[in-house]
Amino acid sequence: MQERVKKPTFDVIGTRPVRPDGVDKVTGRAKFGADLKMAGQLVGKVLRSPHAHARIKSIDTSKALALPGVKAIVTREDFVEQASEFVPAGEMLINYRDVVRNVLAREKALYEGHAIAAVAAISESAAQAALDAIKVDYEVLPHVIDEVEAMKPDAPLLHDDMITAGVTPVPTKASNVAKRVEFALGDTAKGFAEADLIIERDFKTAPVHQGYIEPHACVASVSEDGSAELWVTTQGHWVVRAHCAKLLGWDVNKIRVTSSEIGGGFGGKTVVYLEPLALALSKKTRKPVKMVMSREDVFKATGPTSGATMHIKMGAKKDGTITAAEGELIFQAGAFQGSPVQPGAMCAFANYDLEHVKIVGYDVVSNRPKVAAYRAPGGPISTYAVESVVDELAETLGLCPLEMRLKNAAKEGTKAAYGPKFGPVGLVECLEAAQDSEHWKAPLGPNQGRGIAAGFWFNIGGETTVSLQLNEDGTLSLMAGTPDVGGLRASLSMMAAEELKMDVSKVRPIIADTASLGYNFLTGGSRSAFSSGMATVDAARSIIKQACQRAAKLWEIPEEAVTWEDGEVRPAGENAGKHKPMSLSDIGKIAGKTGGAIVGYAAISAQGAAPSFGVHIADTEVDPEDAGRAIHPSYVEGQYQGGAVQGIGWALNEEYIYGTDGRLQNAGFLDYRVPVASDLPMIDTIIVEVPNPRHPYGVRGIGETPIVPPMAAIAASVRRASGVRFFELPMSPPKVLKAMKAAGKA
Amino acid sequence: MQERVKKPTFDVIGTRPVRPDGVDKVTGRAKFGADLKMAGQLVGKVLRSPHAHARIKSIDTSKALALPGVKAIVTREDFVEQASEFVPAGEMLINYRDVVRNVLAREKALYEGHAIAAVAAISESAAQAALDAIKVDYEVLPHVIDEVEAMKPDAPLLHDDMITAGVTPVPTKASNVAKRVEFALGDTAKGFAEADLIIERDFKTAPVHQGYIEPHACVASVSEDGSAELWVTTQGHWVVRAHCAKLLGWDVNKIRVTSSEIGGGFGGKTVVYLEPLALALSKKTRKPVKMVMSREDVFKATGPTSGATMHIKMGAKKDGTITAAEGELIFQAGAFQGSPVQPGAMCAFANYDLEHVKIVGYDVVSNRPKVAAYRAPGGPISTYAVESVVDELAETLGLCPLEMRLKNAAKEGTKAAYGPKFGPVGLVECLEAAQDSEHWKAPLGPNQGRGIAAGFWFNIGGETTVSLQLNEDGTLSLMAGTPDVGGLRASLSMMAAEELKMDVSKVRPIIADTASLGYNFLTGGSRSAFSSGMATVDAARSIIKQACQRAAKLWEIPEEAVTWEDGEVRPAGENAGKHKPMSLSDIGKIAGKTGGAIVGYAAISAQGAAPSFGVHIADTEVDPEDAGRAIHPSYVEGQYQGGAVQGIGWALNEEYIYGTDGRLQNAGFLDYRVPVASDLPMIDTIIVEVPNPRHPYGVRGIGETPIVPPMAAIAASVRRASGVRFFELPMSPPKVLKAMKAAGKA
């Protein structure tokens, strides 16, 4: 690890204190989704469609309900029908008509694994017997898996009423294309006319799963008066609460959601699957209901990211200046609209300062599980295609791919195709860091290649609430509402400790349940350290202000005559030296007598989450990224390494394999090959710190950018190592060998 | 029930909605102290002293620790020695030197039942075996039980270094008298000289136990890094946290305390007994440790209220005007200083508007369990004595006891002996209500008597924190930090609903744990509805203000151009009618887009808890009390009836009976006779509402005053029914029969 530090002196920020979640995790005390046991709990299980596409003519649960130990069954009848409109749920726009159908199929089963019914029974075996006894009358329909096939006029239609949005005139016929998006700047025809070289390529990427270690799990308990408790592994428990209340037609405040420790999410735990079922079953049975997915369920019924078909065309002058760029992106949405084609289109060319650019994207449904977010949704896919073309341009022009990127890199003042002008962004710094690295300069052995690629991600802000209590002994209790997936508790404690000039071990961070704080949007979009951090700093500053007020009251001097310095409240100006300075621990003691508890409470909608860039060099184990400010460097490195690992899997091995029957053939980690530790090289990281001017400590998100560049970097590297250029992911060993043989390279 | 209503129109206040805690309590879902089971929990048990007074020469735990299934033992060595000084813990002043010795005896066992050691083991039987195997070498010392005996110069000394406080010059010799207090006004010698009749009597009351249904219980779990969770039945979990942190030397924020539902407290659950032991055992074993007291433990080792010996002298003119009053109160403290003699002295003559008054009190230790608070600590005891003398004055002078009280009643402007001038207080109104009642006028049968007595209590305010979240659908989540013993959740929801003009069912009240809110002093001193209510109203008003700000932002008009009326935000003045009014549900929806979650957060130190008076008529089933404003009348009636019932027990049956060996002989509900339902008459209530001007809804405390008058009222009634006047409590059947026979009345 190298740090390229341009930072002011901090006491706590940038150090590596013991992780507050560490002890519980290494001792096994930490409670994950499946770890809660409630007295008298029932087992909930889901009946899933064996068909990729089928009309559900009837569901007969009578026999199942009569079996011993079977307590309740829920089907499509038990959920409230929803209007087909996009309504806000936190930062997201959600079409609950689709969500209610994804939670339990209504008219049709739209993919193998689609939930049809859920049972609650006294044991696993009783629940399984009930599933076996439910009689579903299906009319099997023709299905379509591939996104390009699904766009064809004669493709089987998933939704009879789906009219493509974003097209003028409005189409009169339904199709599987939910939406068309377009972003453009300048005149690409003019730009291509200025080019000395134009390269145009088709790309295909496979859908890959987030592959979190912990499957979805929850326990719901609903009382006779409708008060509900829900324990769940999620990236956003307020979002879960909102979704469940909407689908069940309950008041939001009736559902109190506690987020468990989480064994990874990567975007995949931002939606609901089991939660509304568990609540509905608990309401029927008046018993707690626990539901846990198997790995097969996770693969068949939860969102992977989109697979995509892409066409990229770029032109450049001999000196490497990119003159124009065009792209077409076709993204799989799964069975319901909502692929990340829009952010994919926004990211595609964001690495470059371009005058002429145009990108078009399509959101296409097919008989696959509905996609879910996956780190920087859409970004890695379009970046893979664009960066591969940039690599080929550089290669063909005989230029260094890193220098060609430096020449064209987006920088402060660059206007992005999707609208905004960038502020200070660190892409140039990242590229220079890569260029300076030992590894970039190191010689390669035989059959080795070296690839480089850059990547961009927005990062977001949004609704965030933090409560920071100064206790009577001067210690702090910190409540945040964004689940801690990657070290949030450590980062927030450090920001509070920095602000209040105290030992970080004196801050106890806790992730609050939904009844304990105002609304928090989820941990996702690389927002939690940024926005909960901003709220924590606000809360800490509020404590400082109150501490000054209390001391002023006690000393009977005006508030303006009091200052906060070096972690103490001091009399200032003409009062300086007249009273003994007070530490936070002194202030904590007098809180009750001077007006009550001192609590910093911040409910904000964080603005100004700065975008970030990253550069990956494949085959050289160097990974420089712009982190904004690294609060706890160990966690930042972990995020970088994790992103690289997931990128390696995506580039080389991971894919969903469907049979002609529309059924998934590799729904398990034995056949869906994720990289394991022994597969992986050492992944070195360089943290490039270009502080975000809109955050008090310069924080940017760091959870997503690291997965944007690796596929393209690895593709460029494989190209150089093998002599063959690949346009499809994964570049799995049989495919590489076959292509090399065909090209006479092996 | 009759209500004497002088109230403005409210929508919610004063109605009787369904109790939010009701469903869980009737279905058995409510989790009390002993209801939590944690995976892998150990059983904790306490070894208690069989001796009333003994030096502990040594404690040998080696054999016990070697027994199978025994995981840890804690003794005096495991707790931090504390300085002998009174330090603040919330509103209380606590001497931790005594607390640490009460939790586990150090130099000496000071009463039968005093905790000596605690063990954690895998089962009840293993824990019991360990207790049996602990070898304690005691040197048995002479003991003293009675408070008058304990004051004698040759009495066995409990604490060699106890020098009576409040006496000038400072005594040079240690004694069992911890403190002398005195309050006086005017010149009593002059007052007695003006009297036509002087009556002087001695009284004795027995200690009585709070008799909560639920014994003390807790579960503690401490992790390897010292983070602790504590589940406990308590009246104040922040206070438990403070005590435990202090005794264990831990940071306050390391201990997260959740209060269970509580099966009664009445003041007895304001101190710690098992909690520090459970935490210490869990820290040693790294396992959860559950501890539950038996009823015998509750009687022998937790605080009853003081028994007392009192001398009262009062003089009156023939017309009933009281000219002077004097009193001497000797209160049992139990083994450590801290009887409620001070509030007892303050309450003694507070019913009356007196020019000449003097009262002296003594706090006396003896070999009994340390007393704990019990509803209006001290008040019922001194009131019993004073009101009995007033009754005898009226009887001797041939006056109506009610009219005599009306003549002398404290009112607005009365200066109390203990200092303050009363504001508007409702004693006259209560007496008039009693006078007007059907029952006061009803004829009595043979052998029946009717007694009346009045009583006073302060009620307190103090540190209180409430968080009120407006959810995205307009429902509210309310977090309060004072345990709900007698309907707090209902009252707070109603105040929030009243303020926000919404259906009370849309407010979900929850009692927060100590990590979730700023400091809350305990539920006690009749403060919770008053101070948490005040904080709730503050929080609700903050929501209204924020709602107006958000609407102004949305409408792009100044905040001053927006008003809150009838539960809606409306454009006002020249903007009136230009925008559609917004309900709270509309505002909830736009919160995220207009600045983040809307949360009303109030951390206050409530001031102005008004004193209240009550009048009881015994034998007539009428019980009029000044409630301030009755938020939820059903709960207020419950408090009144409960106070009366406990007063009946205190007056007629309850007492601690000690053998000459200093051991308690009736440590169980079979022998310690509390009134059961079949013992009790119908207890009617009249709620007299004199709103407290210092609370937005006029709330006063109502939890304590109802227990102040009943003993005196019953004594007066027994006097009239039996023809004999009693000066000692309880007036149990054998005592009454014996006295009547001696007087030739039976």
PDB file of N, CA and C in Angstrom, chain B residues 48-56 97-116 138-139 141-145 156-162 176 300 333-337 365-370 658 661-662:
ATOM      1  N   ARG B  48     -26.226 -14.835  50.053  1.00  0.00           N
ATOM      2  CA  ARG B  48     -26.660 -13.748  50.937  1.00  0.00           C
ATOM      3  C   ARG B  48     -26.326 -14.053  52.401  1.00  0.00           C
ATOM      4  N   SER B  49     -26.125 -13.016  53.149  1.00  0.00           N
ATOM      5  CA  SER B  49     -25.754 -13.190  54.560  1.00  0.00           C
ATOM      6  C   SER B  49     -26.920 -13.760  55.360  1.00  0.00           C
ATOM      7  N   PRO B  50     -26.645 -14.792  56.199  1.00  0.00           N
ATOM      8  CA  PRO B  50     -27.696 -15.288  57.100  1.00  0.00           C
ATOM      9  C   PRO B  50     -27.748 -14.449  58.379  1.00  0.00           C
ATOM     10  N   HIS B  51     -26.797 -13.563  58.532  1.00  0.00           N
ATOM     11  CA  HIS B  51     -26.679 -12.800  59.774  1.00  0.00           C
ATOM     12  C   HIS B  51     -27.130 -11.361  59.575  1.00  0.00           C
ATOM     13  N   ALA B  52     -27.691 -10.790  60.628  1.00  0.00           N
ATOM     14  CA  ALA B  52     -28.124  -9.399  60.563  1.00  0.00           C
ATOM     15  C   ALA B  52     -26.930  -8.451  60.618  1.00  0.00           C
ATOM     16  N   HIS B  53     -25.842  -8.920  61.246  1.00  0.00           N
ATOM     17  CA  HIS B  53     -24.685  -8.055  61.405  1.00  0.00           C
ATOM     18  C   HIS B  53     -23.478  -8.948  61.649  1.00  0.00           C
ATOM     19  N   ALA B  54     -22.511  -8.901  60.767  1.00  0.00           N
ATOM     20  CA  ALA B  54     -21.350  -9.776  60.932  1.00  0.00           C
ATOM     21  C   ALA B  54     -20.179  -9.228  60.145  1.00  0.00           C
ATOM     22  N   ARG B  55     -19.004  -9.335  60.751  1.00  0.00           N
ATOM     23  CA  ARG B  55     -17.780  -8.986  60.026  1.00  0.00           C
ATOM     24  C   ARG B  55     -17.443 -10.141  59.083  1.00  0.00           C
ATOM     25  N   ILE B  56     -17.036  -9.809  57.858  1.00  0.00           N
ATOM     26  CA  ILE B  56     -16.673 -10.858  56.900  1.00  0.00           C
ATOM     27  C   ILE B  56     -15.164 -10.995  56.940  1.00  0.00           C
ATOM     28  N   ARG B  97     -19.934   4.973  47.775  1.00  0.00           N
ATOM     29  CA  ARG B  97     -19.280   4.137  48.780  1.00  0.00           C
ATOM     30  C   ARG B  97     -20.319   3.192  49.395  1.00  0.00           C
ATOM     31  N   ASP B  98     -21.511   3.709  49.630  1.00  0.00           N
ATOM     32  CA  ASP B  98     -22.578   2.867  50.180  1.00  0.00           C
ATOM     33  C   ASP B  98     -23.151   1.927  49.123  1.00  0.00           C
ATOM     34  N   VAL B  99     -23.333   2.442  47.914  1.00  0.00           N
ATOM     35  CA  VAL B  99     -23.954   1.610  46.870  1.00  0.00           C
ATOM     36  C   VAL B  99     -23.102   0.373  46.595  1.00  0.00           C
ATOM     37  N   VAL B 100     -21.791   0.587  46.481  1.00  0.00           N
ATOM     38  CA  VAL B 100     -20.939  -0.567  46.165  1.00  0.00           C
ATOM     39  C   VAL B 100     -20.987  -1.586  47.307  1.00  0.00           C
ATOM     40  N   ARG B 101     -21.170  -1.098  48.531  1.00  0.00           N
ATOM     41  CA  ARG B 101     -21.270  -2.013  49.680  1.00  0.00           C
ATOM     42  C   ARG B 101     -22.637  -2.680  49.781  1.00  0.00           C
ATOM     43  N   ASN B 102     -23.645  -2.039  49.255  1.00  0.00           N
ATOM     44  CA  ASN B 102     -24.964  -2.676  49.276  1.00  0.00           C
ATOM     45  C   ASN B 102     -25.053  -3.751  48.185  1.00  0.00           C
ATOM     46  N   VAL B 103     -24.382  -3.501  47.061  1.00  0.00           N
ATOM     47  CA  VAL B 103     -24.388  -4.469  45.955  1.00  0.00           C
ATOM     48  C   VAL B 103     -23.648  -5.740  46.361  1.00  0.00           C
ATOM     49  N   LEU B 104     -22.498  -5.591  46.985  1.00  0.00           N
ATOM     50  CA  LEU B 104     -21.783  -6.733  47.586  1.00  0.00           C
ATOM     51  C   LEU B 104     -21.130  -6.243  48.876  1.00  0.00           C
ATOM     52  N   ALA B 105     -21.440  -6.941  49.947  1.00  0.00           N
ATOM     53  CA  ALA B 105     -20.878  -6.543  51.246  1.00  0.00           C
ATOM     54  C   ALA B 105     -19.353  -6.536  51.180  1.00  0.00           C
ATOM     55  N   ARG B 106     -18.754  -5.567  51.856  1.00  0.00           N
ATOM     56  CA  ARG B 106     -17.275  -5.525  51.879  1.00  0.00           C
ATOM     57  C   ARG B 106     -16.779  -5.928  53.265  1.00  0.00           C
ATOM     58  N   GLU B 107     -16.635  -4.973  54.158  1.00  0.00           N
ATOM     59  CA  GLU B 107     -16.107  -5.299  55.482  1.00  0.00           C
ATOM     60  C   GLU B 107     -17.097  -6.130  56.309  1.00  0.00           C
ATOM     61  N   LYS B 108     -18.378  -5.765  56.185  1.00  0.00           N
ATOM     62  CA  LYS B 108     -19.384  -6.403  57.040  1.00  0.00           C
ATOM     63  C   LYS B 108     -20.663  -6.710  56.267  1.00  0.00           C
ATOM     64  N   ALA B 109     -21.361  -7.741  56.725  1.00  0.00           N
ATOM     65  CA  ALA B 109     -22.743  -7.948  56.295  1.00  0.00           C
ATOM     66  C   ALA B 109     -23.596  -7.141  57.252  1.00  0.00           C
ATOM     67  N   LEU B 110     -24.478  -6.312  56.695  1.00  0.00           N
ATOM     68  CA  LEU B 110     -25.192  -5.355  57.553  1.00  0.00           C
ATOM     69  C   LEU B 110     -26.660  -5.692  57.756  1.00  0.00           C
ATOM     70  N   TYR B 111     -27.124  -6.718  57.058  1.00  0.00           N
ATOM     71  CA  TYR B 111     -28.498  -7.165  57.281  1.00  0.00           C
ATOM     72  C   TYR B 111     -28.639  -8.575  56.741  1.00  0.00           C
ATOM     73  N   GLU B 112     -29.598  -9.287  57.238  1.00  0.00           N
ATOM     74  CA  GLU B 112     -29.882 -10.616  56.726  1.00  0.00           C
ATOM     75  C   GLU B 112     -30.305 -10.463  55.259  1.00  0.00           C
ATOM     76  N   GLY B 113     -29.631 -11.178  54.371  1.00  0.00           N
ATOM     77  CA  GLY B 113     -29.965 -11.049  52.952  1.00  0.00           C
ATOM     78  C   GLY B 113     -28.971 -10.204  52.180  1.00  0.00           C
ATOM     79  N   HIS B 114     -28.050  -9.554  52.908  1.00  0.00           N
ATOM     80  CA  HIS B 114     -27.031  -8.722  52.258  1.00  0.00           C
ATOM     81  C   HIS B 114     -26.198  -9.611  51.321  1.00  0.00           C
ATOM     82  N   ALA B 115     -26.026  -9.165  50.085  1.00  0.00           N
ATOM     83  CA  ALA B 115     -25.303  -9.960  49.089  1.00  0.00           C
ATOM     84  C   ALA B 115     -23.829 -10.064  49.469  1.00  0.00           C
ATOM     85  N   ILE B 116     -23.298 -11.287  49.375  1.00  0.00           N
ATOM     86  CA  ILE B 116     -21.901 -11.540  49.743  1.00  0.00           C
ATOM     87  C   ILE B 116     -21.078 -11.897  48.506  1.00  0.00           C
ATOM     88  N   TYR B 138     -17.550 -15.618  58.989  1.00  0.00           N
ATOM     89  CA  TYR B 138     -18.209 -14.463  59.608  1.00  0.00           C
ATOM     90  C   TYR B 138     -17.833 -14.348  61.082  1.00  0.00           C
ATOM     91  N   GLU B 139     -17.701 -13.118  61.538  1.00  0.00           N
ATOM     92  CA  GLU B 139     -17.678 -12.877  62.979  1.00  0.00           C
ATOM     93  C   GLU B 139     -18.989 -12.174  63.300  1.00  0.00           C
ATOM     94  N   LEU B 141     -21.839 -10.135  64.879  1.00  0.00           N
ATOM     95  CA  LEU B 141     -21.808  -8.959  65.745  1.00  0.00           C
ATOM     96  C   LEU B 141     -23.205  -8.704  66.297  1.00  0.00           C
ATOM     97  N   PRO B 142     -23.318  -7.969  67.391  1.00  0.00           N
ATOM     98  CA  PRO B 142     -24.650  -7.596  67.886  1.00  0.00           C
ATOM     99  C   PRO B 142     -25.346  -6.730  66.850  1.00  0.00           C
ATOM    100  N   HIS B 143     -26.658  -6.827  66.790  1.00  0.00           N
ATOM    101  CA  HIS B 143     -27.387  -6.099  65.749  1.00  0.00           C
ATOM    102  C   HIS B 143     -28.452  -5.214  66.383  1.00  0.00           C
ATOM    103  N   VAL B 144     -28.984  -4.314  65.604  1.00  0.00           N
ATOM    104  CA  VAL B 144     -30.083  -3.472  66.054  1.00  0.00           C
ATOM    105  C   VAL B 144     -31.060  -3.276  64.897  1.00  0.00           C
ATOM    106  N   ILE B 145     -32.341  -3.474  65.206  1.00  0.00           N
ATOM    107  CA  ILE B 145     -33.359  -3.431  64.165  1.00  0.00           C
ATOM    108  C   ILE B 145     -34.185  -2.149  64.279  1.00  0.00           C
ATOM    109  N   PRO B 156     -25.404  -1.098  68.929  1.00  0.00           N
ATOM    110  CA  PRO B 156     -24.348  -1.596  68.027  1.00  0.00           C
ATOM    111  C   PRO B 156     -24.211  -0.612  66.854  1.00  0.00           C
ATOM    112  N   LEU B 157     -22.981  -0.267  66.553  1.00  0.00           N
ATOM    113  CA  LEU B 157     -22.725   0.707  65.477  1.00  0.00           C
ATOM    114  C   LEU B 157     -22.601  -0.007  64.132  1.00  0.00           C
ATOM    115  N   LEU B 158     -23.343   0.447  63.131  1.00  0.00           N
ATOM    116  CA  LEU B 158     -23.207  -0.161  61.803  1.00  0.00           C
ATOM    117  C   LEU B 158     -21.951   0.341  61.091  1.00  0.00           C
ATOM    118  N   HIS B 159     -21.721   1.644  61.199  1.00  0.00           N
ATOM    119  CA  HIS B 159     -20.576   2.243  60.496  1.00  0.00           C
ATOM    120  C   HIS B 159     -19.738   3.004  61.514  1.00  0.00           C
ATOM    121  N   ASP B 160     -18.512   2.565  61.690  1.00  0.00           N
ATOM    122  CA  ASP B 160     -17.651   3.141  62.734  1.00  0.00           C
ATOM    123  C   ASP B 160     -17.362   4.615  62.515  1.00  0.00           C
ATOM    124  N   ASP B 161     -17.533   5.061  61.286  1.00  0.00           N
ATOM    125  CA  ASP B 161     -17.117   6.428  60.967  1.00  0.00           C
ATOM    126  C   ASP B 161     -18.308   7.334  60.665  1.00  0.00           C
ATOM    127  N   MET B 162     -19.516   6.927  61.029  1.00  0.00           N
ATOM    128  CA  MET B 162     -20.666   7.759  60.683  1.00  0.00           C
ATOM    129  C   MET B 162     -20.876   8.878  61.706  1.00  0.00           C
ATOM    130  N   ASN B 176     -25.406   5.922  64.858  1.00  0.00           N
ATOM    131  CA  ASN B 176     -26.237   5.392  63.776  1.00  0.00           C
ATOM    132  C   ASN B 176     -27.137   6.466  63.167  1.00  0.00           C
ATOM    133  N   LYS B 300     -35.940  -9.622  51.452  1.00  0.00           N
ATOM    134  CA  LYS B 300     -34.792  -9.529  52.355  1.00  0.00           C
ATOM    135  C   LYS B 300     -33.720  -8.560  51.889  1.00  0.00           C
ATOM    136  N   ALA B 333     -33.380   4.153  57.871  1.00  0.00           N
ATOM    137  CA  ALA B 333     -32.709   4.238  56.579  1.00  0.00           C
ATOM    138  C   ALA B 333     -32.400   2.850  56.039  1.00  0.00           C
ATOM    139  N   GLY B 334     -32.496   1.837  56.914  1.00  0.00           N
ATOM    140  CA  GLY B 334     -31.906   0.543  56.566  1.00  0.00           C
ATOM    141  C   GLY B 334     -30.422   0.613  56.862  1.00  0.00           C
ATOM    142  N   ALA B 335     -29.659  -0.256  56.233  1.00  0.00           N
ATOM    143  CA  ALA B 335     -28.256  -0.417  56.604  1.00  0.00           C
ATOM    144  C   ALA B 335     -27.368   0.745  56.171  1.00  0.00           C
ATOM    145  N   PHE B 336     -27.829   1.520  55.220  1.00  0.00           N
ATOM    146  CA  PHE B 336     -27.036   2.670  54.770  1.00  0.00           C
ATOM    147  C   PHE B 336     -27.898   3.916  54.816  1.00  0.00           C
ATOM    148  N   GLN B 337     -27.254   5.052  55.053  1.00  0.00           N
ATOM    149  CA  GLN B 337     -27.983   6.306  55.186  1.00  0.00           C
ATOM    150  C   GLN B 337     -28.850   6.572  53.957  1.00  0.00           C
ATOM    151  N   VAL B 365     -29.679   4.617  60.669  1.00  0.00           N
ATOM    152  CA  VAL B 365     -29.380   3.296  60.106  1.00  0.00           C
ATOM    153  C   VAL B 365     -29.605   2.210  61.149  1.00  0.00           C
ATOM    154  N   SER B 366     -30.024   1.027  60.649  1.00  0.00           N
ATOM    155  CA  SER B 366     -30.111  -0.148  61.518  1.00  0.00           C
ATOM    156  C   SER B 366     -29.941  -1.376  60.635  1.00  0.00           C
ATOM    157  N   ASN B 367     -29.951  -2.579  61.244  1.00  0.00           N
ATOM    158  CA  ASN B 367     -29.602  -3.774  60.472  1.00  0.00           C
ATOM    159  C   ASN B 367     -30.779  -4.316  59.668  1.00  0.00           C
ATOM    160  N   ARG B 368     -31.209  -3.511  58.744  1.00  0.00           N
ATOM    161  CA  ARG B 368     -32.315  -3.817  57.831  1.00  0.00           C
ATOM    162  C   ARG B 368     -31.836  -3.531  56.412  1.00  0.00           C
ATOM    163  N   PRO B 369     -32.544  -4.107  55.425  1.00  0.00           N
ATOM    164  CA  PRO B 369     -32.173  -3.750  54.050  1.00  0.00           C
ATOM    165  C   PRO B 369     -32.304  -2.239  53.861  1.00  0.00           C
ATOM    166  N   LYS B 370     -31.418  -1.679  53.066  1.00  0.00           N
ATOM    167  CA  LYS B 370     -31.444  -0.248  52.766  1.00  0.00           C
ATOM    168  C   LYS B 370     -32.794   0.120  52.163  1.00  0.00           C
ATOM    169  N   TYR B 658     -39.485  -8.991  62.421  1.00  0.00           N
ATOM    170  CA  TYR B 658     -38.139  -9.520  62.677  1.00  0.00           C
ATOM    171  C   TYR B 658     -38.112 -10.365  63.930  1.00  0.00           C
ATOM    172  N   ASP B 661     -33.255 -12.696  66.413  1.00  0.00           N
ATOM    173  CA  ASP B 661     -31.988 -12.939  65.726  1.00  0.00           C
ATOM    174  C   ASP B 661     -31.743 -11.932  64.598  1.00  0.00           C
ATOM    175  N   GLY B 662     -32.649 -10.983  64.451  1.00  0.00           N
ATOM    176  CA  GLY B 662     -32.459  -9.982  63.403  1.00  0.00           C
ATOM    177  C   GLY B 662     -32.825 -10.485  62.028  1.00  0.00           C
TER     178      GLY B 662
END
